[in-house]
Coordinates of C-alpha atoms in Angstrom, one line a residue:
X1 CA 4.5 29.1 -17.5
X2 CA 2.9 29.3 -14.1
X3 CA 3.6 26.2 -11.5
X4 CA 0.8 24.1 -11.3
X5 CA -1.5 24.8 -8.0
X6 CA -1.1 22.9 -4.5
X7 CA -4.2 21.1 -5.4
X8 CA -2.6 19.6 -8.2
X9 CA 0.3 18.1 -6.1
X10 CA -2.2 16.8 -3.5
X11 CA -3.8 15.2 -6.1
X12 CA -0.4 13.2 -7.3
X13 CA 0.1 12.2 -3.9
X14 CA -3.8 10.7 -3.6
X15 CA -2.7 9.0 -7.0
X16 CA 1.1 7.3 -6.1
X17 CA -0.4 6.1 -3.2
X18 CA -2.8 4.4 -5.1
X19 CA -0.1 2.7 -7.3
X20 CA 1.7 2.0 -4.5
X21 CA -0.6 0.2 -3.4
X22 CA -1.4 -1.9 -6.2
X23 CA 2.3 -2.7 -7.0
X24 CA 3.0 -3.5 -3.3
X25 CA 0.1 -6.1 -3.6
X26 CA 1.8 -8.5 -6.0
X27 CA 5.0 -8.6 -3.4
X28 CA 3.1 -8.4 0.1
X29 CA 1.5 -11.5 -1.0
X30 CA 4.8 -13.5 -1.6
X31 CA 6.1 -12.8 2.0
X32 CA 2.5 -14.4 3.6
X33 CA 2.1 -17.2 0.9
X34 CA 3.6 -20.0 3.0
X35 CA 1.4 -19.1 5.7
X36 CA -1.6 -18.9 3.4
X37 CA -0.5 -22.6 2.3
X38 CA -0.6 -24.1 6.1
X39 CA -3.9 -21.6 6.9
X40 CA -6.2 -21.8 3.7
X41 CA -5.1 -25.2 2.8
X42 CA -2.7 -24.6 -0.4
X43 CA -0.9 -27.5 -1.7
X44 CA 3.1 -26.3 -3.1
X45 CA 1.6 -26.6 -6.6
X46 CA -1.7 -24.2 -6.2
X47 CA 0.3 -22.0 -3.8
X48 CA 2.0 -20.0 -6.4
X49 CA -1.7 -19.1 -8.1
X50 CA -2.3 -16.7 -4.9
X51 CA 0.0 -14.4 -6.8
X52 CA -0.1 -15.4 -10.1
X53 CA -4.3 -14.7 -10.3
X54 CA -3.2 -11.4 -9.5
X55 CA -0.6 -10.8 -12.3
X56 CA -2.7 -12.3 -15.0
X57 CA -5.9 -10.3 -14.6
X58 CA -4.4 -7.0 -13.6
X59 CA -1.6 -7.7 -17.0
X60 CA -4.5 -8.8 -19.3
X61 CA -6.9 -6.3 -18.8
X62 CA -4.6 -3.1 -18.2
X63 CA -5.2 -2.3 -22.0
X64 CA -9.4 -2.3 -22.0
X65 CA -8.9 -0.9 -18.6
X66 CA -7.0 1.9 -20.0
X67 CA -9.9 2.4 -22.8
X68 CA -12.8 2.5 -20.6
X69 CA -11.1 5.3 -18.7
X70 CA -10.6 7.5 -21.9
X71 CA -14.5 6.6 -23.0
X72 CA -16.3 6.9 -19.7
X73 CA -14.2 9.3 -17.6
X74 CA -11.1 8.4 -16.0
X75 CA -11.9 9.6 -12.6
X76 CA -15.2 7.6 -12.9
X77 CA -13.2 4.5 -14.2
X78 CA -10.4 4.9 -11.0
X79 CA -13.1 5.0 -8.6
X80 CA -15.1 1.9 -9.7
X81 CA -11.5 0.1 -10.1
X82 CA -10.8 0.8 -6.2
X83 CA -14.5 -0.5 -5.0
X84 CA -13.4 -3.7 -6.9
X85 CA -10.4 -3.8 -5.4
X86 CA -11.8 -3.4 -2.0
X87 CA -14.3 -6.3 -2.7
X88 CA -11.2 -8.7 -4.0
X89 CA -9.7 -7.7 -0.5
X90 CA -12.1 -7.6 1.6
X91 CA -12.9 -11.7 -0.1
X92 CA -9.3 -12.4 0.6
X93 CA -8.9 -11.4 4.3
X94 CA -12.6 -14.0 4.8
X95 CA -11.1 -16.8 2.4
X96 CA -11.4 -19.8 3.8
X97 CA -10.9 -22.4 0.7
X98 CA -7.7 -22.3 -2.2
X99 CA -10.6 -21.8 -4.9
X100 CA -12.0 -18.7 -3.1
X101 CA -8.8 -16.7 -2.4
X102 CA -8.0 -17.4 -6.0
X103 CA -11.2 -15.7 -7.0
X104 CA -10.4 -12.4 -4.8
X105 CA -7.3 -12.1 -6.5
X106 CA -8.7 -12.4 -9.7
X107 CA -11.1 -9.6 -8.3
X108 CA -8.6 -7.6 -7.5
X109 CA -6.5 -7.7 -10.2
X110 CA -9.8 -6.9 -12.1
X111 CA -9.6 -3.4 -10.3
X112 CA -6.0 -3.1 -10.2
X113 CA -6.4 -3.1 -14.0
X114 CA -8.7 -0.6 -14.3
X115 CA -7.3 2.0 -11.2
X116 CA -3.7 1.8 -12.6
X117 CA -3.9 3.5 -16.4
X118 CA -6.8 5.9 -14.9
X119 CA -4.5 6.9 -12.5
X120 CA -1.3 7.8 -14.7
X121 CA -3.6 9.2 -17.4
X122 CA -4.9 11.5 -14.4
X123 CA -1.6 12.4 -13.8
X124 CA -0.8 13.2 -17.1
X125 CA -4.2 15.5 -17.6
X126 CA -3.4 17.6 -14.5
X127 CA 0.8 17.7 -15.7
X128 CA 0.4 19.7 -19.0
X129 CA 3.9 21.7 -18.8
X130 CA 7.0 19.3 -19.9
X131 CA 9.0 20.4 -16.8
X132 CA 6.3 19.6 -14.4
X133 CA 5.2 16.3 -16.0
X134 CA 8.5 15.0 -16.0
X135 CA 8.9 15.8 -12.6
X136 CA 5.3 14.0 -11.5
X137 CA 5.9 11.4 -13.7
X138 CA 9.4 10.7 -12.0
X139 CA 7.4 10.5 -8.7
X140 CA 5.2 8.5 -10.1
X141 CA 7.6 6.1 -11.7
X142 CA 9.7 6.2 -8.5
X143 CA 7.2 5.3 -5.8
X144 CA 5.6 2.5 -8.5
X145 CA 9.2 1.1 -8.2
X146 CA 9.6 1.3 -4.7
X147 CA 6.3 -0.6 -4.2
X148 CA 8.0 -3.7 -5.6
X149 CA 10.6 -3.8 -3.1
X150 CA 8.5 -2.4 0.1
X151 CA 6.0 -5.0 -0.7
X152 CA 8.5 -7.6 1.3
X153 CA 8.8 -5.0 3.9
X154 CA 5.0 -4.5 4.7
X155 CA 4.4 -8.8 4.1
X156 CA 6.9 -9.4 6.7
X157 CA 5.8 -6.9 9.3
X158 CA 2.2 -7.9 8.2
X159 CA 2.5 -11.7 8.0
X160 CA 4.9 -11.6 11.5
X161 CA 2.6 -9.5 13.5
X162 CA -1.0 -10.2 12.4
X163 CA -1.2 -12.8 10.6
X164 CA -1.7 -13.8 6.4
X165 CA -5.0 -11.9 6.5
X166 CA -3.4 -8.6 7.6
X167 CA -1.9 -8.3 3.7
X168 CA -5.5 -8.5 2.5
X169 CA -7.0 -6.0 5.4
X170 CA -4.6 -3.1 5.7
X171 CA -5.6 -2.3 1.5
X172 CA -9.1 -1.4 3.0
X173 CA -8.7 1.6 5.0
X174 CA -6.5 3.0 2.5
X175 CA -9.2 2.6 -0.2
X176 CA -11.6 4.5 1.9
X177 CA -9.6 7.2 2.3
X178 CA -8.7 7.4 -1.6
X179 CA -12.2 7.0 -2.6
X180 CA -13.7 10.0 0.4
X181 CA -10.8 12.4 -1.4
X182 CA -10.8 11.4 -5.0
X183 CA -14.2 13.6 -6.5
X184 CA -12.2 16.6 -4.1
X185 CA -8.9 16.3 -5.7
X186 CA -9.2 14.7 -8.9
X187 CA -10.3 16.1 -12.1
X188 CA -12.6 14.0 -14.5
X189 CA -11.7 13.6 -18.3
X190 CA -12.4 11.9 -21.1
X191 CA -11.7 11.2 -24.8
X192 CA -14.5 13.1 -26.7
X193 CA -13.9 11.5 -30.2
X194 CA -14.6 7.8 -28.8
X195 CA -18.3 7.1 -27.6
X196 CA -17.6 2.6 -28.1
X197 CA -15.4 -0.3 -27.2
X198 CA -14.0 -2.0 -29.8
X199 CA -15.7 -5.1 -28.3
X200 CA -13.7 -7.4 -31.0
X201 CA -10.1 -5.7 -30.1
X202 CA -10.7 -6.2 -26.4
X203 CA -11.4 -10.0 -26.8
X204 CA -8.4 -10.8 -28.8
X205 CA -5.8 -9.1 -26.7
X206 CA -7.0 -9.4 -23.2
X207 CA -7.0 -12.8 -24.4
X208 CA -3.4 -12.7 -26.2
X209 CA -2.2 -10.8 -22.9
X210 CA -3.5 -13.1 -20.3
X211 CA -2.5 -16.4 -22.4
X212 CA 1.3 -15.3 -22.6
X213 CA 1.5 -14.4 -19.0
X214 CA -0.4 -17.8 -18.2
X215 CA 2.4 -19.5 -20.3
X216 CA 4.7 -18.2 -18.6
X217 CA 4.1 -18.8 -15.0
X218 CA 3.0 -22.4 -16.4
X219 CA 6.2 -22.9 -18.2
X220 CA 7.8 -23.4 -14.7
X221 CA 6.4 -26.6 -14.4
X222 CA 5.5 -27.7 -17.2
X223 CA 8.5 -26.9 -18.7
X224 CA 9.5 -24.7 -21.8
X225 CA 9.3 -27.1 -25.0
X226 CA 6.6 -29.4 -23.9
X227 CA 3.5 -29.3 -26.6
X228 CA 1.4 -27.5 -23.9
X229 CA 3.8 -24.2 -23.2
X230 CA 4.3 -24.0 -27.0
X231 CA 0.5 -24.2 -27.5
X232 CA 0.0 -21.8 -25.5
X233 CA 2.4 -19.5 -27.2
X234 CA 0.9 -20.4 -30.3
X235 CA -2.4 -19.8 -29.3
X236 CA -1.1 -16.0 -27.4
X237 CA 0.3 -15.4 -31.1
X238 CA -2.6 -16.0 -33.1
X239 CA -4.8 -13.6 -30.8
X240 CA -2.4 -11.0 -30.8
X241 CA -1.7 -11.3 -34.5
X242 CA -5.7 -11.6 -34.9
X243 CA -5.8 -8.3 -32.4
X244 CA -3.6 -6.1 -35.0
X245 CA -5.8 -7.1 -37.8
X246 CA -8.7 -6.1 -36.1
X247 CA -7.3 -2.4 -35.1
X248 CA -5.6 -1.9 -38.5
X249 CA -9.3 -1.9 -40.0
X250 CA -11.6 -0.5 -37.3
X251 CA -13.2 2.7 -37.2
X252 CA -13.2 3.0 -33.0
X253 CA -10.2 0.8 -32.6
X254 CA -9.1 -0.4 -29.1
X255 CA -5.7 0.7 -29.7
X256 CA -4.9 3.1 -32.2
X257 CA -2.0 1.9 -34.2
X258 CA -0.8 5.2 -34.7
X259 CA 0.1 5.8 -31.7
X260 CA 3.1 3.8 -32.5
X261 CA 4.5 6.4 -34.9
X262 CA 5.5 7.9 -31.8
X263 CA 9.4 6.7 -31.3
X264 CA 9.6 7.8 -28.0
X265 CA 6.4 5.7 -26.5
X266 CA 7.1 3.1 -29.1
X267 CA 11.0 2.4 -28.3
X268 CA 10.3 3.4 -24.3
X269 CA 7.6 0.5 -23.9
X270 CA 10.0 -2.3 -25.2
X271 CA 13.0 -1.0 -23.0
X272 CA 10.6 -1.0 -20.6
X273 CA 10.0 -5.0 -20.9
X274 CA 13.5 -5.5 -20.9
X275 CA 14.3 -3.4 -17.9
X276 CA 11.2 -4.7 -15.9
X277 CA 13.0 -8.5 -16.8
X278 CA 16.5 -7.7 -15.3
X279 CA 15.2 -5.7 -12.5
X280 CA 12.2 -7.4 -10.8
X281 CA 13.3 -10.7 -10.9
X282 CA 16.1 -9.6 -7.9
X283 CA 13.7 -9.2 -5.0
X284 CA 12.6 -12.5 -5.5
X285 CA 16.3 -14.0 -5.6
X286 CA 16.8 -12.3 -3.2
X287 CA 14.5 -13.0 -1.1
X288 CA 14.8 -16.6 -1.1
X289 CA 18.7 -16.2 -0.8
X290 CA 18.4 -14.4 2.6
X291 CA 15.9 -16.6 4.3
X292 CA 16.9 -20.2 3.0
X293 CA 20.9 -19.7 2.8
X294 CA 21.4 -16.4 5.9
X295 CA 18.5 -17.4 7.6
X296 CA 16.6 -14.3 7.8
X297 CA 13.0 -14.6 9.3
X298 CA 10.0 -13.0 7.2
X299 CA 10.5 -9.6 8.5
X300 CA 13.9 -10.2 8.3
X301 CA 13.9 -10.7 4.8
X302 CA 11.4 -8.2 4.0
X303 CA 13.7 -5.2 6.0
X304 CA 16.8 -6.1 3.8
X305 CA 14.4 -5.0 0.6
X306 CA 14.7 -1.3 2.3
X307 CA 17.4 0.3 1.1
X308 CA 16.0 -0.7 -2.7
X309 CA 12.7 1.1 -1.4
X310 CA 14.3 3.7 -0.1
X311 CA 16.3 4.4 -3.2
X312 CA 13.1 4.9 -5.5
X313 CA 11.3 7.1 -3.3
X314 CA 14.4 9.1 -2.5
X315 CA 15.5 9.4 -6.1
X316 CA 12.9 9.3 -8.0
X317 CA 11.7 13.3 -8.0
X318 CA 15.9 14.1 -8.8
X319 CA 15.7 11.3 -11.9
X320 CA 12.5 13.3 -13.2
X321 CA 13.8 16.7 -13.2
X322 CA 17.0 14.9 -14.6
X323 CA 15.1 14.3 -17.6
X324 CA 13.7 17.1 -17.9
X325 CA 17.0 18.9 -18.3
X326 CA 19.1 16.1 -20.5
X327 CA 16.2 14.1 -21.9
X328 CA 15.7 10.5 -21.9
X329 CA 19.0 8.8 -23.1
X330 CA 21.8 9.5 -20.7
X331 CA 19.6 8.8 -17.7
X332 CA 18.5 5.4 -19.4
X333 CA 21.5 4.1 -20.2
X334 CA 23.4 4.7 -17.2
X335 CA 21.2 3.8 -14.9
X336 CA 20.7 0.2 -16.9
X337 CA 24.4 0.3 -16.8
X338 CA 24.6 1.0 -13.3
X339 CA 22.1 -1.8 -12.2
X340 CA 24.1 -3.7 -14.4
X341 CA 27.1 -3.4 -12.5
X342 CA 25.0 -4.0 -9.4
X343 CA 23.8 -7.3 -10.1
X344 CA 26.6 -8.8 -11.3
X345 CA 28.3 -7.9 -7.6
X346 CA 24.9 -9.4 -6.5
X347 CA 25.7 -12.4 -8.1
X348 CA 28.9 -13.4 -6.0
X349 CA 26.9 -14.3 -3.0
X350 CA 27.5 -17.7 -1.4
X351 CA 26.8 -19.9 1.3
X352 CA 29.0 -18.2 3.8
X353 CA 27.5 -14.4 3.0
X354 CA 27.2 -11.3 5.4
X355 CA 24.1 -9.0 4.4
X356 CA 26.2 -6.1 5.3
X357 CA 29.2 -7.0 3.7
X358 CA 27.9 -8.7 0.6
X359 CA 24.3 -7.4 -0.1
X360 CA 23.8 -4.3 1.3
X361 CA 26.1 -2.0 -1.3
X362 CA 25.3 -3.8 -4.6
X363 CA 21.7 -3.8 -3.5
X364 CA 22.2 -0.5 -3.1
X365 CA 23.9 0.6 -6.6
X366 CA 21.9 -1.9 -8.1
X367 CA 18.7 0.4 -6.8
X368 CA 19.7 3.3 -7.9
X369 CA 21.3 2.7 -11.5
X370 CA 17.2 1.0 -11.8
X371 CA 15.9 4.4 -10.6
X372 CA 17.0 6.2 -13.6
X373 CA 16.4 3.4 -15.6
X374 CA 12.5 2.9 -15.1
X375 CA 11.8 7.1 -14.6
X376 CA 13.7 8.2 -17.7
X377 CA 11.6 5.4 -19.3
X378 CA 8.6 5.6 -17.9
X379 CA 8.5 9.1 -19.2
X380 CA 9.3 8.3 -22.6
X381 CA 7.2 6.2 -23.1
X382 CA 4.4 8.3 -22.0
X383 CA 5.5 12.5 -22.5
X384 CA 5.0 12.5 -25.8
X385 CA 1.6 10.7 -26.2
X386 CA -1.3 13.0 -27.4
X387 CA -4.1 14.2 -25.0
X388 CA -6.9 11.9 -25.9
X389 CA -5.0 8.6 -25.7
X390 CA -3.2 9.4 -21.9
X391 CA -5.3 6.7 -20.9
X392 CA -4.3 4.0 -23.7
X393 CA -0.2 5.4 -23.4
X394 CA -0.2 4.7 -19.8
X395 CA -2.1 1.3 -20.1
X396 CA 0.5 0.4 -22.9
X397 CA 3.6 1.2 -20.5
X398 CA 1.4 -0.8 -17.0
X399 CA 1.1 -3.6 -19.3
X400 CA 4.5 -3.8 -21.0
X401 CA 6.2 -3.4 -16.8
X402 CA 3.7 -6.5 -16.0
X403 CA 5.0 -8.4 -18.7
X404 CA 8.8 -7.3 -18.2
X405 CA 8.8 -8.4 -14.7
X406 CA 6.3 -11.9 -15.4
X407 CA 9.0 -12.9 -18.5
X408 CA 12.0 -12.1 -16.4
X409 CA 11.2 -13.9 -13.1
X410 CA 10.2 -16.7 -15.5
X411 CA 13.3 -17.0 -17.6
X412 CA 15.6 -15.9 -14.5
X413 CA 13.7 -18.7 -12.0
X414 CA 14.3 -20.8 -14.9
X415 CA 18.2 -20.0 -15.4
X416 CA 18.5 -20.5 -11.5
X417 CA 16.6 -24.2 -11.6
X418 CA 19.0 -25.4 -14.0
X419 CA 21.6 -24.1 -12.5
X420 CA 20.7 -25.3 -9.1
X421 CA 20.7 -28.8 -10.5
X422 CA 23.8 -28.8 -12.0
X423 CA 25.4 -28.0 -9.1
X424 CA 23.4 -30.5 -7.0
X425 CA 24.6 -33.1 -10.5
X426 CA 28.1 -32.0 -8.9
X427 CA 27.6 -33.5 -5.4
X428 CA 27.1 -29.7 -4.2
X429 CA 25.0 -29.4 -0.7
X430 CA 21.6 -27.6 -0.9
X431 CA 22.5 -24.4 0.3
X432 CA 25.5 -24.3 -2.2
X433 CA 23.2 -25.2 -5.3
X434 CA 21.1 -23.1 -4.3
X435 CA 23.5 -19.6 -3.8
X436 CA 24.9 -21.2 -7.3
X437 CA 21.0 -20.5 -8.9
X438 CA 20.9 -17.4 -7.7
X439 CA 24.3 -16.0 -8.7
X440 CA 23.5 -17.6 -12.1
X441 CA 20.5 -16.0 -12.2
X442 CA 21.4 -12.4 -11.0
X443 CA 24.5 -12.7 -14.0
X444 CA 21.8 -12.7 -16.8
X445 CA 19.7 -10.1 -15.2
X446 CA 23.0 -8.4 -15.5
X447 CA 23.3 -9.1 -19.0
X448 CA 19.8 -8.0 -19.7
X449 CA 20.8 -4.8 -18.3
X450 CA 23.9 -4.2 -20.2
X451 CA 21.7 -4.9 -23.2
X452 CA 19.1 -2.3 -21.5
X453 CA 21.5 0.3 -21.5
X454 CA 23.3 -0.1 -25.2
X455 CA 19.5 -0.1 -26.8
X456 CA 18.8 2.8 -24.6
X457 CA 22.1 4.9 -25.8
X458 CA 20.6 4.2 -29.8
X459 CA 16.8 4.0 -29.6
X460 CA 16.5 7.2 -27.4
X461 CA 19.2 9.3 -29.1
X462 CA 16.8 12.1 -30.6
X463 CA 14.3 12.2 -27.8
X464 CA 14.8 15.3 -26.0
X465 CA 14.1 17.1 -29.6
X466 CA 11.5 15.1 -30.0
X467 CA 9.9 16.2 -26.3
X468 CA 9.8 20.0 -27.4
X469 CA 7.5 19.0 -30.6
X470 CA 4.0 18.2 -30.5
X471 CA 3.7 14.1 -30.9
X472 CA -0.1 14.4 -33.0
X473 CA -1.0 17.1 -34.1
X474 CA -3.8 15.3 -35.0
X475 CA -4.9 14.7 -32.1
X476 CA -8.4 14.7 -30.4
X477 CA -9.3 17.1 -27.9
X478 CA -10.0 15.9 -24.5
X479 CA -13.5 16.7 -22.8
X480 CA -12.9 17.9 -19.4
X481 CA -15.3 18.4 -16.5
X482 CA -13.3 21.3 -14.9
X483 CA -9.4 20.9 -14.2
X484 CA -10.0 20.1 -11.2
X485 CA -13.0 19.2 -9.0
X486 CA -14.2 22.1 -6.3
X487 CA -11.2 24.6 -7.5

């Protein structure tokens, strides 16, 4: 099998940095909130909507996003996703009132929701070969990763240099360029057995989707077991459970529920949430551990998240081709072992901490054991899926990473409130019940990784046989408007 062209690599990198971008967004904005608080007029309740608007529009929508790209044409659906995008930033660098800036996130996470599974279904149209697919996808997976983590980096530099609106400006140029190169590079495809939306199916689990994540956040201060959090849950459940009724019995479903015959997209998506739960939730600890107990500035505190971003872009190509040569399970459970290890070193941090000498190396292994982790993953949970659903598998995977990192900063900011307050119950200073949240914290996200990595080591024993077998034979074919534009 021949390599696949130049154009086809160009074409990866137009579509990671689009990812990048959208992943970087959710962080950037955490760095620059507290200046968006004294600037736009926030109070500390409505502050934490800047990002959570964000997270539950681009979470609930990922799924119908995904759809529209496999009906109308994925290349079609990734460009209208970035002019929304644009429009939600361009509204947020002019905001000038709480309400409004809450309205250009929800914009953009609108278009972040329709970009993101057009994207990695693009990827996966131009990435037919297994060797070369699990190679892009580990790119892909990598520098998605490492957007989490540089997010803090660019918000600092950003926030320090320029100013709050700077997070909302620099997405603009970048946009342009995407959109100029996009009809050049990118090849436009579509599902040609599905012509409708299941308008029914789209209703019940964007709404299922964005209720759970809403509960979430919400749960924070409302607390868990108060009638409106459980509501809520309730109320998530019954669309959801609604949802699967409606796709068990629809001729054009939303989601096809076959799909989940697959075991490797099946089993990769839920060690995917769990993953996403441990993982994520440590650049937020972590963040608020270096500025509030070492006293790092912004761009302080954003520059200790670089050697975690320099680990995912670094590693991730090697953690692909990894794959590719041992399959999914020995890369997934070691490297949710690894991260394991990582964060429970994390977790010894106190009052009287050095970066170098306390932060720096389990940061490190922590990074890199979460590399193989979310490639070897990432891949399985999308490799196997047939050609006319590359759309739905990657919005299934977006959505379930969303969700993995909204649950586990939840439950983990959670675990470190309570623990804060104990501590504080014991007569401990700030700073001390504070580091005491966070290590708390940090030692379940270990947990969640140990559990990561012994669910990985039985769930994905059979899935390098699986990779050489065709997933649907079924399957639909895909209509394609040339491989790729201009060649």
């Amino acid at each position: 099998m021949s390599s696949p062209p130049t154009r086809h690599w160009l074409a990866l990198a137009l579509l990671a940095m689009t990812q990048f971008v959208l992943v970087v967004d959710t962080a950037i904005v955490i760095i620059a909130a507290p200046s968006m608080e004294s600037g736009v007029g926030f109070t500390p309740e409505s502050l934490p909507w800047v990002t959570n608007a964000y997270a539950l529009a681009f979470g609930g929508l990922l799924l119908l996003g995904g759809r529209a790209g496999d009906i109308l044409g994925r290349r079609r659906m990734f460009i209208v996703g970035l002019a929304l995008f644009a429009v939600g930033s361009l509204a947020g660098a002019l905001a000038g009132s709480p309400l409004w800036l809450i309205v250009a996130r929800v914009v953009q996470g609108v278009g972040a929701a329709t970009v993101s599974p057009a994207a990695l279904a693009l990827v996966m149209t131009l990435f037919t070969g297994q060797k070369e697919r699990n190679k892009a996808l580990g790119i892909w997976g990598a520098v998605a990763a490492a957007g989490a983590a540089t997010g803090y980096v660019l918000g600092g530099l950003l926030t320090e240099w320029f100013g709050w609106q700077a997070v909302f400006w620099v997405n603009l140029p970048i946009v342009a360029v995407v959109v100029l190169l996009a009809p050049r590079l990118l090849p436009e495809a579509k599902d040609a057995s599905q012509r409708t939306f299941d308008l029914a199916g789209a209703v019940t689990v964007t709404g299922g989707v964005s209720l759970t994540v809403y509960a979430l956040f919400n749960a924070q201060t409302a607390g868990w077991a108060t009638a409106q959090t459980l509501g809520l849950f309730a109320a998530a459940v019954v669309l959801l459970g609604a949802f699967v009724a409606i796709e068990a019995r629809s001729s054009h479903p939303l989601i096809s529920l076959r799909i989940f015959r697959i075991a490797s997209l099946r089993n990769g998506n839920g060690l995917t949430l769990l993953t996403q739960g441990a993982i994520m939730p440590m650049f937020f600890l972590l963040t608020l551990y270096v500025q509030l107990v070492l006293g790092f500035t912004p761009l302080q505190a954003g520059l200790a998240q670089m050697p975690a971003a320099l680990c995912f872009t670094l590693l991730g190509t090697h953690a692909g081709n990894l794959v590719s040569r041992i399959g999914y399970r020995i890369p997934a459970a070691a490297g949710s072992v690894i991260a394991a290890a990582g964060l429970l070193w994390l977790a010894q941090v106190g009052v009287g901490g050095n970066y170098f000498a306390d932060v720096l190396a389990p940061l490190t292994i922590t990074s890199i054991g979460a590399t193989l982790s979310v490639v070897a993953l990432m891949i399985a949970a999308t490799a196997e899926a047939p050609a006319d659903s590359a759309g739905l598998a990657s919005g299934l995977v977006n959505v379930t990473q969303q969700l993995g990192g909204a649950i586990g900063l939840a439950a983990l900011s959670s675990v470190a409130a309570a623990a804060t307050g104990r501590s504080t119950g014991r007569g401990s200073d700030s700073l001390t019940s504070l580091t005491d949240g966070v290590g708390a914290a940090l030692t379940v996200g270990a947990g969640l990784a140990v559990a990561t990595g012994l669910l990985s080591a039985v769930l994905l024993r059979k899935a390098r046989r699986a990779a050489t077998e065709p997933a649907d034979p079924a399957a639909a074919p895909v209509e394609s408007e040339g491989a790729v534009a201009g060649r």
